């Protein structure tokens, strides 16, 4: 009920209402003034904060500029590094290509060298087989030649012994009337015998004695002898026993040396790479030489 009566009283007395409104206005004015002071102080603090924020902003802007400069330098260095890396990569690729080409060339050279070595080994094996075959054939031919040489030597020794015995039989059995010789002929024969002895000592020449075989016994007076045999027997007949023995031995040696001239064999042996090779000439038939060649 009090607010109702207060309104009635205010309506009955207007001055009191005005005073009340004025008091309210004063109170609101004081409140607004205090609020304005508070706002002023707040604005001042905000200005201080703004100035501080501006300083911080300027510092941040300066830091950002410095960071941008650092970033630009870093980008420049990064670009240079990337260019160097790219050039290094290209150089590495080029080196890899060169290495591949060199490796391919080395492999090709190695393969060609190995193929050449294989061809040389094959050729060496074929050559060794041919050489072994030739050596076998040459050994057989050499054995045959040695056998023929031994046979000829044996036959010549037998013939020389027979000739020596025949000469002795001529000396012992032939009559003196069958000899026709002179002193000059004897001297010529003796000089010839001396020269023959010198040639036998030097072994440089071989002079065979021509003796024809006898058709009858050694005691036939009508036997037709050769002139060389007559000269031989005449010289032996008119010489001393020691000279006769020396001459007979010289003729015997001379006759034995003729076998070296009958078999013309040339054998050469030389070493090459540990392989013995033989060359045999003038001792085989033409067909055998053709097979070996």
PDB file of C-alpha atoms in Angstrom:
ATOM      1  CA  UNK A   1       0.000   0.000   0.000  1.00  0.00           C
ATOM      2  CA  UNK A   2       2.965   2.396   0.563  1.00  0.00           C
ATOM      3  CA  UNK A   3       3.945   2.839  -3.078  1.00  0.00           C
ATOM      4  CA  UNK A   4       0.390   3.727  -3.849  1.00  0.00           C
ATOM      5  CA  UNK A   5       0.293   6.368  -1.169  1.00  0.00           C
ATOM      6  CA  UNK A   6       3.758   7.628  -2.300  1.00  0.00           C
ATOM      7  CA  UNK A   7       2.437   8.136  -5.801  1.00  0.00           C
ATOM      8  CA  UNK A   8      -0.606   9.935  -4.465  1.00  0.00           C
ATOM      9  CA  UNK A   9       1.604  12.246  -2.381  1.00  0.00           C
ATOM     10  CA  UNK A  10       3.895  12.939  -5.338  1.00  0.00           C
ATOM     11  CA  UNK A  11       0.950  13.761  -7.487  1.00  0.00           C
ATOM     12  CA  UNK A  12      -0.410  16.150  -4.858  1.00  0.00           C
ATOM     13  CA  UNK A  13       3.000  17.977  -4.426  1.00  0.00           C
ATOM     14  CA  UNK A  14       4.953  18.465  -7.787  1.00  0.00           C
ATOM     15  CA  UNK A  15       8.068  20.119  -6.269  1.00  0.00           C
ATOM     16  CA  UNK A  16       8.953  17.113  -4.337  1.00  0.00           C
ATOM     17  CA  UNK A  17       8.795  15.094  -7.542  1.00  0.00           C
ATOM     18  CA  UNK A  18      11.133  17.451  -9.245  1.00  0.00           C
ATOM     19  CA  UNK A  19      13.563  17.283  -6.380  1.00  0.00           C
ATOM     20  CA  UNK A  20      13.432  13.589  -6.507  1.00  0.00           C
ATOM     21  CA  UNK A  21      14.081  13.545 -10.248  1.00  0.00           C
ATOM     22  CA  UNK A  22      16.913  16.002  -9.805  1.00  0.00           C
ATOM     23  CA  UNK A  23      18.430  13.787  -7.173  1.00  0.00           C
ATOM     24  CA  UNK A  24      18.105  10.914  -9.526  1.00  0.00           C
ATOM     25  CA  UNK A  25      19.698  12.926 -12.276  1.00  0.00           C
ATOM     26  CA  UNK A  26      22.531  13.957  -9.963  1.00  0.00           C
ATOM     27  CA  UNK A  27      23.033  10.371  -8.967  1.00  0.00           C
ATOM     28  CA  UNK A  28      23.048   9.282 -12.584  1.00  0.00           C
ATOM     29  CA  UNK A  29      25.393  12.136 -13.432  1.00  0.00           C
ATOM     30  CA  UNK A  30      27.797  11.070 -10.716  1.00  0.00           C
ATOM     31  CA  UNK A  31      27.521   7.534 -11.944  1.00  0.00           C
ATOM     32  CA  UNK A  32      28.179   8.610 -15.534  1.00  0.00           C
ATOM     33  CA  UNK A  33      31.085  10.780 -14.398  1.00  0.00           C
ATOM     34  CA  UNK A  34      32.599   7.916 -12.486  1.00  0.00           C
ATOM     35  CA  UNK A  35      31.954   5.693 -15.438  1.00  0.00           C
ATOM     36  CA  UNK A  36      33.576   8.256 -17.757  1.00  0.00           C
ATOM     37  CA  UNK A  37      36.605   8.498 -15.470  1.00  0.00           C
ATOM     38  CA  UNK A  38      36.823   4.761 -15.426  1.00  0.00           C
ATOM     39  CA  UNK A  39      36.511   4.721 -19.180  1.00  0.00           C
ATOM     40  CA  UNK A  40      39.167   7.435 -19.456  1.00  0.00           C
ATOM     41  CA  UNK A  41      41.559   5.488 -17.289  1.00  0.00           C
ATOM     42  CA  UNK A  42      40.718   2.400 -19.273  1.00  0.00           C
ATOM     43  CA  UNK A  43      41.363   4.271 -22.543  1.00  0.00           C
ATOM     44  CA  UNK A  44      44.717   5.502 -21.182  1.00  0.00           C
ATOM     45  CA  UNK A  45      45.680   1.994 -20.194  1.00  0.00           C
ATOM     46  CA  UNK A  46      44.520   0.811 -23.598  1.00  0.00           C
ATOM     47  CA  UNK A  47      46.617   3.523 -25.276  1.00  0.00           C
ATOM     48  CA  UNK A  48      49.644   2.410 -23.250  1.00  0.00           C
ATOM     49  CA  UNK A  49      48.930  -1.192 -24.201  1.00  0.00           C
ATOM     50  CA  UNK A  50      48.405  -0.120 -27.805  1.00  0.00           C
ATOM     51  CA  UNK A  51      51.700   1.721 -27.877  1.00  0.00           C
ATOM     52  CA  UNK A  52      53.353  -1.316 -26.339  1.00  0.00           C
ATOM     53  CA  UNK A  53      51.618  -3.524 -28.880  1.00  0.00           C
ATOM     54  CA  UNK A  54      52.760  -1.164 -31.634  1.00  0.00           C
ATOM     55  CA  UNK A  55      56.342  -1.488 -30.408  1.00  0.00           C
ATOM     56  CA  UNK A  56      55.967  -5.245 -30.289  1.00  0.00           C
ATOM     57  CA  UNK A  57      54.405  -5.179 -33.732  1.00  0.00           C
ATOM     58  CA  UNK A  58      57.293  -3.122 -35.069  1.00  0.00           C
ATOM     59  CA  UNK A  59      59.721  -5.550 -33.472  1.00  0.00           C
ATOM     60  CA  UNK A  60      57.790  -8.451 -34.984  1.00  0.00           C
ATOM     61  CA  UNK A  61      57.769  -6.701 -38.372  1.00  0.00           C
ATOM     62  CA  UNK A  62      61.531  -6.140 -38.106  1.00  0.00           C
ATOM     63  CA  UNK A  63      61.993  -9.779 -37.118  1.00  0.00           C
ATOM     64  CA  UNK A  64      59.775 -10.814 -40.005  1.00  0.00           C
ATOM     65  CA  UNK A  65      61.854  -8.699 -42.410  1.00  0.00           C
ATOM     66  CA  UNK A  66      65.036 -10.211 -41.081  1.00  0.00           C
ATOM     67  CA  UNK A  67      63.457 -13.658 -41.321  1.00  0.00           C
ATOM     68  CA  UNK A  68      62.413 -12.894 -44.895  1.00  0.00           C
ATOM     69  CA  UNK A  69      65.955 -11.820 -45.698  1.00  0.00           C
ATOM     70  CA  UNK A  70      67.299 -15.008 -44.097  1.00  0.00           C
ATOM     71  CA  UNK A  71      64.707 -17.015 -46.009  1.00  0.00           C
ATOM     72  CA  UNK A  72      65.725 -15.314 -49.259  1.00  0.00           C
ATOM     73  CA  UNK A  73      69.410 -16.070 -48.561  1.00  0.00           C
ATOM     74  CA  UNK A  74      68.494 -19.628 -47.642  1.00  0.00           C
ATOM     75  CA  UNK A  75      66.444 -19.964 -50.817  1.00  0.00           C
ATOM     76  CA  UNK A  76      69.401 -18.658 -52.828  1.00  0.00           C
ATOM     77  CA  UNK A  77      71.757 -21.091 -51.130  1.00  0.00           C
ATOM     78  CA  UNK A  78      69.197 -23.869 -51.536  1.00  0.00           C
ATOM     79  CA  UNK A  79      68.856 -23.090 -55.249  1.00  0.00           C
ATOM     80  CA  UNK A  80      72.642 -23.112 -55.621  1.00  0.00           C
ATOM     81  CA  UNK A  81      72.817 -26.386 -53.695  1.00  0.00           C
ATOM     82  CA  UNK A  82      70.046 -27.863 -55.847  1.00  0.00           C
ATOM     83  CA  UNK A  83      71.882 -26.715 -58.982  1.00  0.00           C
ATOM     84  CA  UNK A  84      75.093 -28.305 -57.671  1.00  0.00           C
ATOM     85  CA  UNK A  85      73.189 -31.476 -56.807  1.00  0.00           C
ATOM     86  CA  UNK A  86      71.623 -31.542 -60.266  1.00  0.00           C
ATOM     87  CA  UNK A  87      74.992 -30.985 -61.954  1.00  0.00           C
ATOM     88  CA  UNK A  88      76.514 -33.689 -59.743  1.00  0.00           C
ATOM     89  CA  UNK A  89      73.667 -36.009 -60.671  1.00  0.00           C
ATOM     90  CA  UNK A  90      74.226 -35.310 -64.364  1.00  0.00           C
ATOM     91  CA  UNK A  91      77.971 -35.867 -63.910  1.00  0.00           C
ATOM     92  CA  UNK A  92      77.253 -39.115 -62.038  1.00  0.00           C
ATOM     93  CA  UNK A  93      74.923 -40.267 -64.812  1.00  0.00           C
ATOM     94  CA  UNK A  94      77.560 -39.367 -67.406  1.00  0.00           C
ATOM     95  CA  UNK A  95      80.213 -41.228 -65.405  1.00  0.00           C
ATOM     96  CA  UNK A  96      77.886 -44.209 -65.062  1.00  0.00           C
ATOM     97  CA  UNK A  97      77.327 -44.188 -68.814  1.00  0.00           C
ATOM     98  CA  UNK A  98      81.095 -43.933 -69.416  1.00  0.00           C
ATOM     99  CA  UNK A  99      81.700 -46.732 -66.915  1.00  0.00           C
ATOM    100  CA  UNK A 100      79.084 -48.893 -68.603  1.00  0.00           C
ATOM    101  CA  UNK A 101      80.669 -48.232 -71.996  1.00  0.00           C
ATOM    102  CA  UNK A 102      84.152 -48.939 -70.595  1.00  0.00           C
ATOM    103  CA  UNK A 103      82.880 -52.076 -68.892  1.00  0.00           C
ATOM    104  CA  UNK A 104      81.262 -53.194 -72.131  1.00  0.00           C
ATOM    105  CA  UNK A 105      84.499 -52.509 -74.019  1.00  0.00           C
ATOM    106  CA  UNK A 106      86.500 -54.391 -71.383  1.00  0.00           C
ATOM    107  CA  UNK A 107      84.081 -57.306 -71.553  1.00  0.00           C
ATOM    108  CA  UNK A 108      84.283 -57.301 -75.345  1.00  0.00           C
ATOM    109  CA  UNK A 109      88.096 -57.214 -75.226  1.00  0.00           C
ATOM    110  CA  UNK A 110      88.132 -59.948 -72.591  1.00  0.00           C
ATOM    111  CA  UNK A 111      85.732 -62.079 -74.626  1.00  0.00           C
ATOM    112  CA  UNK A 112      87.801 -61.559 -77.786  1.00  0.00           C
ATOM    113  CA  UNK A 113      90.999 -62.369 -75.874  1.00  0.00           C
ATOM    114  CA  UNK A 114      89.412 -65.488 -74.385  1.00  0.00           C
ATOM    115  CA  UNK A 115      88.143 -66.556 -77.816  1.00  0.00           C
ATOM    116  CA  UNK A 116      91.626 -65.975 -79.243  1.00  0.00           C
ATOM    117  CA  UNK A 117      93.130 -68.004 -76.392  1.00  0.00           C
ATOM    118  CA  UNK A 118      90.600 -70.766 -77.040  1.00  0.00           C
ATOM    119  CA  UNK A 119      91.489 -70.730 -80.726  1.00  0.00           C
ATOM    120  CA  UNK A 120      95.190 -70.846 -79.830  1.00  0.00           C
ATOM    121  CA  UNK A 121      94.539 -73.720 -77.405  1.00  0.00           C
ATOM    122  CA  UNK A 122      92.569 -75.589 -80.077  1.00  0.00           C
ATOM    123  CA  UNK A 123      95.283 -74.911 -82.640  1.00  0.00           C
ATOM    124  CA  UNK A 124      97.938 -75.973 -80.120  1.00  0.00           C
ATOM    125  CA  UNK A 125      96.031 -79.164 -79.347  1.00  0.00           C
ATOM    126  CA  UNK A 126      95.641 -79.906 -83.053  1.00  0.00           C
ATOM    127  CA  UNK A 127      99.314 -79.078 -83.611  1.00  0.00           C
ATOM    128  CA  UNK A 128     100.322 -81.306 -80.688  1.00  0.00           C
ATOM    129  CA  UNK A 129      98.241 -84.144 -82.110  1.00  0.00           C
ATOM    130  CA  UNK A 130      99.817 -83.659 -85.535  1.00  0.00           C
ATOM    131  CA  UNK A 131     103.277 -83.414 -83.950  1.00  0.00           C
ATOM    132  CA  UNK A 132     102.719 -86.576 -81.910  1.00  0.00           C
ATOM    133  CA  UNK A 133     101.585 -88.388 -85.059  1.00  0.00           C
ATOM    134  CA  UNK A 134     104.585 -87.099 -86.981  1.00  0.00           C
ATOM    135  CA  UNK A 135     106.902 -88.067 -84.137  1.00  0.00           C
ATOM    136  CA  UNK A 136     105.445 -91.567 -84.102  1.00  0.00           C
ATOM    137  CA  UNK A 137     105.864 -91.880 -87.882  1.00  0.00           C
ATOM    138  CA  UNK A 138     109.364 -90.403 -87.708  1.00  0.00           C
ATOM    139  CA  UNK A 139     110.336 -92.752 -84.901  1.00  0.00           C
ATOM    140  CA  UNK A 140     109.136 -95.661 -87.012  1.00  0.00           C
ATOM    141  CA  UNK A 141     111.052 -94.327 -90.021  1.00  0.00           C
ATOM    142  CA  UNK A 142     114.108 -93.704 -87.834  1.00  0.00           C
ATOM    143  CA  UNK A 143     113.899 -97.257 -86.505  1.00  0.00           C
ATOM    144  CA  UNK A 144     113.606 -98.591 -90.056  1.00  0.00           C
ATOM    145  CA  UNK A 145     116.568 -96.451 -91.132  1.00  0.00           C
ATOM    146  CA  UNK A 146     118.609 -97.646 -88.163  1.00  0.00           C
ATOM    147  CA  UNK A 147     117.720-101.235 -88.986  1.00  0.00           C
ATOM    148  CA  UNK A 148     118.684-100.688 -92.638  1.00  0.00           C
ATOM    149  CA  UNK A 149     121.879 -98.977 -91.527  1.00  0.00           C
ATOM    150  CA  UNK A 150     122.734-101.869 -89.235  1.00  0.00           C
ATOM    151  CA  UNK A 151     122.055-104.320 -92.041  1.00  0.00           C
ATOM    152  CA  UNK A 152     124.205-102.313 -94.447  1.00  0.00           C
ATOM    153  CA  UNK A 153     126.942-101.982 -91.838  1.00  0.00           C
ATOM    154  CA  UNK A 154     126.859-105.713 -91.197  1.00  0.00           C
ATOM    155  CA  UNK A 155     126.900-106.434 -94.935  1.00  0.00           C
ATOM    156  CA  UNK A 156     129.751-103.964 -95.459  1.00  0.00           C
ATOM    157  CA  UNK A 157     131.716-105.470 -92.596  1.00  0.00           C
ATOM    158  CA  UNK A 158     131.213-108.907 -94.104  1.00  0.00           C
ATOM    159  CA  UNK A 159     132.197-107.558 -97.524  1.00  0.00           C
ATOM    160  CA  UNK A 160     135.227-105.777 -96.045  1.00  0.00           C
ATOM    161  CA  UNK A 161     136.295-108.946 -94.250  1.00  0.00           C
ATOM    162  CA  UNK A 162     135.839-110.874 -97.483  1.00  0.00           C
ATOM    163  CA  UNK A 163     137.870-108.262 -99.386  1.00  0.00           C
ATOM    164  CA  UNK A 164     140.606-108.372 -96.764  1.00  0.00           C
ATOM    165  CA  UNK A 165     140.698-112.144 -96.954  1.00  0.00           C
ATOM    166  CA  UNK A 166     140.662-111.956-100.762  1.00  0.00           C
ATOM    167  CA  UNK A 167     143.616-109.543-100.752  1.00  0.00           C
ATOM    168  CA  UNK A 168     145.530-111.860 -98.442  1.00  0.00           C
ATOM    169  CA  UNK A 169     144.708-114.808-100.721  1.00  0.00           C
ATOM    170  CA  UNK A 170     145.936-112.819-103.706  1.00  0.00           C
ATOM    171  CA  UNK A 171     149.166-112.116-101.883  1.00  0.00           C
ATOM    172  CA  UNK A 172     149.637-115.708-100.857  1.00  0.00           C
ATOM    173  CA  UNK A 173     148.338-117.605-103.890  1.00  0.00           C
ATOM    174  CA  UNK A 174     148.998-115.476-106.987  1.00  0.00           C
ATOM    175  CA  UNK A 175     152.220-116.344-108.943  1.00  0.00           C
ATOM    176  CA  UNK A 176     154.944-113.775-109.501  1.00  0.00           C
ATOM    177  CA  UNK A 177     154.703-114.070-113.289  1.00  0.00           C
ATOM    178  CA  UNK A 178     151.201-112.532-113.253  1.00  0.00           C
ATOM    179  CA  UNK A 179     152.391-109.222-111.923  1.00  0.00           C
ATOM    180  CA  UNK A 180     153.310-106.529-114.435  1.00  0.00           C
ATOM    181  CA  UNK A 181     154.449-103.420-112.734  1.00  0.00           C
ATOM    182  CA  UNK A 182     157.333-101.016-112.699  1.00  0.00           C
ATOM    183  CA  UNK A 183     159.169 -99.097-110.035  1.00  0.00           C
ATOM    184  CA  UNK A 184     157.477 -95.833-111.039  1.00  0.00           C
ATOM    185  CA  UNK A 185     154.072 -97.447-110.695  1.00  0.00           C
ATOM    186  CA  UNK A 186     155.029 -98.705-107.246  1.00  0.00           C
ATOM    187  CA  UNK A 187     156.124 -95.232-106.201  1.00  0.00           C
ATOM    188  CA  UNK A 188     152.893 -93.688-107.534  1.00  0.00           C
ATOM    189  CA  UNK A 189     150.821 -96.239-105.654  1.00  0.00           C
ATOM    190  CA  UNK A 190     152.763 -95.619-102.442  1.00  0.00           C
ATOM    191  CA  UNK A 191     152.303 -91.836-102.759  1.00  0.00           C
ATOM    192  CA  UNK A 192     148.596 -92.365-103.405  1.00  0.00           C
ATOM    193  CA  UNK A 193     148.427 -94.608-100.348  1.00  0.00           C
ATOM    194  CA  UNK A 194     150.114 -91.937 -98.211  1.00  0.00           C
ATOM    195  CA  UNK A 195     147.585 -89.345 -99.371  1.00  0.00           C
ATOM    196  CA  UNK A 196     144.769 -91.784 -98.658  1.00  0.00           C
ATOM    197  CA  UNK A 197     146.107 -92.351 -95.127  1.00  0.00           C
ATOM    198  CA  UNK A 198     146.122 -88.580 -94.538  1.00  0.00           C
ATOM    199  CA  UNK A 199     142.566 -88.312 -95.813  1.00  0.00           C
ATOM    200  CA  UNK A 200     141.544 -91.186 -93.523  1.00  0.00           C
ATOM    201  CA  UNK A 201     143.016 -89.378 -90.524  1.00  0.00           C
ATOM    202  CA  UNK A 202     141.202 -86.130 -91.365  1.00  0.00           C
ATOM    203  CA  UNK A 203     137.942 -87.962 -92.284  1.00  0.00           C
ATOM    204  CA  UNK A 204     137.083 -85.402 -94.953  1.00  0.00           C
ATOM    205  CA  UNK A 205     136.883 -87.509 -98.145  1.00  0.00           C
ATOM    206  CA  UNK A 206     135.796 -91.054 -98.891  1.00  0.00           C
ATOM    207  CA  UNK A 207     137.371 -92.782-101.923  1.00  0.00           C
ATOM    208  CA  UNK A 208     135.917 -96.266-102.460  1.00  0.00           C
ATOM    209  CA  UNK A 209     138.006 -99.075-103.961  1.00  0.00           C
ATOM    210  CA  UNK A 210     136.700-100.555-107.206  1.00  0.00           C
ATOM    211  CA  UNK A 211     137.087-104.322-107.004  1.00  0.00           C
ATOM    212  CA  UNK A 212     135.372-106.724-109.348  1.00  0.00           C
ATOM    213  CA  UNK A 213     134.259-110.088-107.921  1.00  0.00           C
ATOM    214  CA  UNK A 214     136.226-113.173-108.875  1.00  0.00           C
ATOM    215  CA  UNK A 215     134.504-115.762-111.030  1.00  0.00           C
ATOM    216  CA  UNK A 216     136.930-118.626-110.276  1.00  0.00           C
ATOM    217  CA  UNK A 217     139.398-119.654-107.583  1.00  0.00           C
ATOM    218  CA  UNK A 218     142.345-117.518-106.604  1.00  0.00           C
ATOM    219  CA  UNK A 219     144.865-119.953-108.083  1.00  0.00           C
ATOM    220  CA  UNK A 220     143.759-119.706-111.741  1.00  0.00           C
ATOM    221  CA  UNK A 221     146.573-118.093-113.772  1.00  0.00           C
ATOM    222  CA  UNK A 222     144.192-117.146-116.632  1.00  0.00           C
ATOM    223  CA  UNK A 223     141.951-114.901-114.438  1.00  0.00           C
ATOM    224  CA  UNK A 224     141.274-111.417-115.908  1.00  0.00           C
ATOM    225  CA  UNK A 225     142.037-108.949-113.134  1.00  0.00           C
ATOM    226  CA  UNK A 226     141.280-105.234-113.197  1.00  0.00           C
ATOM    227  CA  UNK A 227     144.073-102.700-113.481  1.00  0.00           C
ATOM    228  CA  UNK A 228     143.434-101.289-109.994  1.00  0.00           C
ATOM    229  CA  UNK A 229     143.665-104.739-108.423  1.00  0.00           C
ATOM    230  CA  UNK A 230     146.864-105.432-110.374  1.00  0.00           C
ATOM    231  CA  UNK A 231     148.376-102.194-109.134  1.00  0.00           C
ATOM    232  CA  UNK A 232     147.298-102.973-105.599  1.00  0.00           C
ATOM    233  CA  UNK A 233     148.730-106.470-105.672  1.00  0.00           C
ATOM    234  CA  UNK A 234     151.922-105.287-107.389  1.00  0.00           C
ATOM    235  CA  UNK A 235     152.510-102.647-104.768  1.00  0.00           C
ATOM    236  CA  UNK A 236     151.793-105.108-101.978  1.00  0.00           C
ATOM    237  CA  UNK A 237     153.958-107.809-103.563  1.00  0.00           C
ATOM    238  CA  UNK A 238     157.025-105.623-103.901  1.00  0.00           C
ATOM    239  CA  UNK A 239     156.705-104.038-100.459  1.00  0.00           C
ATOM    240  CA  UNK A 240     157.904-105.169 -97.075  1.00  0.00           C
ATOM    241  CA  UNK A 241     155.610-107.209 -94.771  1.00  0.00           C
ATOM    242  CA  UNK A 242     155.055-104.269 -92.384  1.00  0.00           C
ATOM    243  CA  UNK A 243     154.165-101.912 -95.244  1.00  0.00           C
ATOM    244  CA  UNK A 244     151.930-104.616 -96.717  1.00  0.00           C
ATOM    245  CA  UNK A 245     150.064-104.940 -93.437  1.00  0.00           C
ATOM    246  CA  UNK A 246     149.654-101.164 -93.092  1.00  0.00           C
ATOM    247  CA  UNK A 247     148.330-100.833 -96.653  1.00  0.00           C
ATOM    248  CA  UNK A 248     145.869-103.665 -96.188  1.00  0.00           C
ATOM    249  CA  UNK A 249     144.606-102.096 -92.960  1.00  0.00           C
ATOM    250  CA  UNK A 250     144.302 -98.667 -94.653  1.00  0.00           C
ATOM    251  CA  UNK A 251     142.250-100.145 -97.506  1.00  0.00           C
ATOM    252  CA  UNK A 252     140.132-101.970 -94.952  1.00  0.00           C
ATOM    253  CA  UNK A 253     139.422 -98.742 -93.044  1.00  0.00           C
ATOM    254  CA  UNK A 254     138.731 -96.896 -96.286  1.00  0.00           C
ATOM    255  CA  UNK A 255     136.241 -99.500 -97.346  1.00  0.00           C
ATOM    256  CA  UNK A 256     134.440 -99.375 -93.989  1.00  0.00           C
ATOM    257  CA  UNK A 257     134.068 -95.599 -94.271  1.00  0.00           C
ATOM    258  CA  UNK A 258     132.048 -95.886 -97.498  1.00  0.00           C
ATOM    259  CA  UNK A 259     128.931 -96.787 -95.570  1.00  0.00           C
ATOM    260  CA  UNK A 260     128.686 -93.179 -94.301  1.00  0.00           C
ATOM    261  CA  UNK A 261     128.278 -91.990 -97.911  1.00  0.00           C
ATOM    262  CA  UNK A 262     125.700 -94.623 -98.913  1.00  0.00           C
ATOM    263  CA  UNK A 263     122.978 -93.581 -96.452  1.00  0.00           C
ATOM    264  CA  UNK A 264     122.374 -89.835 -96.725  1.00  0.00           C
ATOM    265  CA  UNK A 265     120.361 -89.140 -93.575  1.00  0.00           C
ATOM    266  CA  UNK A 266     119.951 -85.725 -92.040  1.00  0.00           C
ATOM    267  CA  UNK A 267     118.135 -85.597 -88.713  1.00  0.00           C
ATOM    268  CA  UNK A 268     117.639 -82.304 -86.950  1.00  0.00           C
ATOM    269  CA  UNK A 269     116.340 -82.100 -83.419  1.00  0.00           C
ATOM    270  CA  UNK A 270     115.311 -78.818 -81.896  1.00  0.00           C
ATOM    271  CA  UNK A 271     113.274 -77.841 -78.834  1.00  0.00           C
ATOM    272  CA  UNK A 272     110.370 -75.405 -78.983  1.00  0.00           C
ATOM    273  CA  UNK A 273     107.787 -75.029 -76.201  1.00  0.00           C
ATOM    274  CA  UNK A 274     108.879 -78.317 -74.679  1.00  0.00           C
ATOM    275  CA  UNK A 275     107.979 -80.286 -77.824  1.00  0.00           C
ATOM    276  CA  UNK A 276     110.609 -82.319 -79.702  1.00  0.00           C
ATOM    277  CA  UNK A 277     110.284 -82.085 -83.464  1.00  0.00           C
ATOM    278  CA  UNK A 278     112.119 -84.226 -85.970  1.00  0.00           C
ATOM    279  CA  UNK A 279     112.936 -83.610 -89.584  1.00  0.00           C
ATOM    280  CA  UNK A 280     114.052 -86.589 -91.611  1.00  0.00           C
ATOM    281  CA  UNK A 281     115.224 -86.098 -95.199  1.00  0.00           C
ATOM    282  CA  UNK A 282     116.541 -88.384 -97.942  1.00  0.00           C
ATOM    283  CA  UNK A 283     115.643 -91.475 -95.936  1.00  0.00           C
ATOM    284  CA  UNK A 284     111.975 -92.068 -96.801  1.00  0.00           C
ATOM    285  CA  UNK A 285     110.008 -92.794 -99.913  1.00  0.00           C
ATOM    286  CA  UNK A 286     108.135 -89.937-101.628  1.00  0.00           C
ATOM    287  CA  UNK A 287     104.762 -91.349-100.552  1.00  0.00           C
ATOM    288  CA  UNK A 288     105.805 -91.363 -96.887  1.00  0.00           C
ATOM    289  CA  UNK A 289     107.066 -87.782 -97.121  1.00  0.00           C
ATOM    290  CA  UNK A 290     103.812 -86.745 -98.788  1.00  0.00           C
ATOM    291  CA  UNK A 291     101.776 -88.375 -95.991  1.00  0.00           C
ATOM    292  CA  UNK A 292     103.836 -86.591 -93.333  1.00  0.00           C
ATOM    293  CA  UNK A 293     103.527 -83.220 -95.078  1.00  0.00           C
TER     294      UNK A 293
END
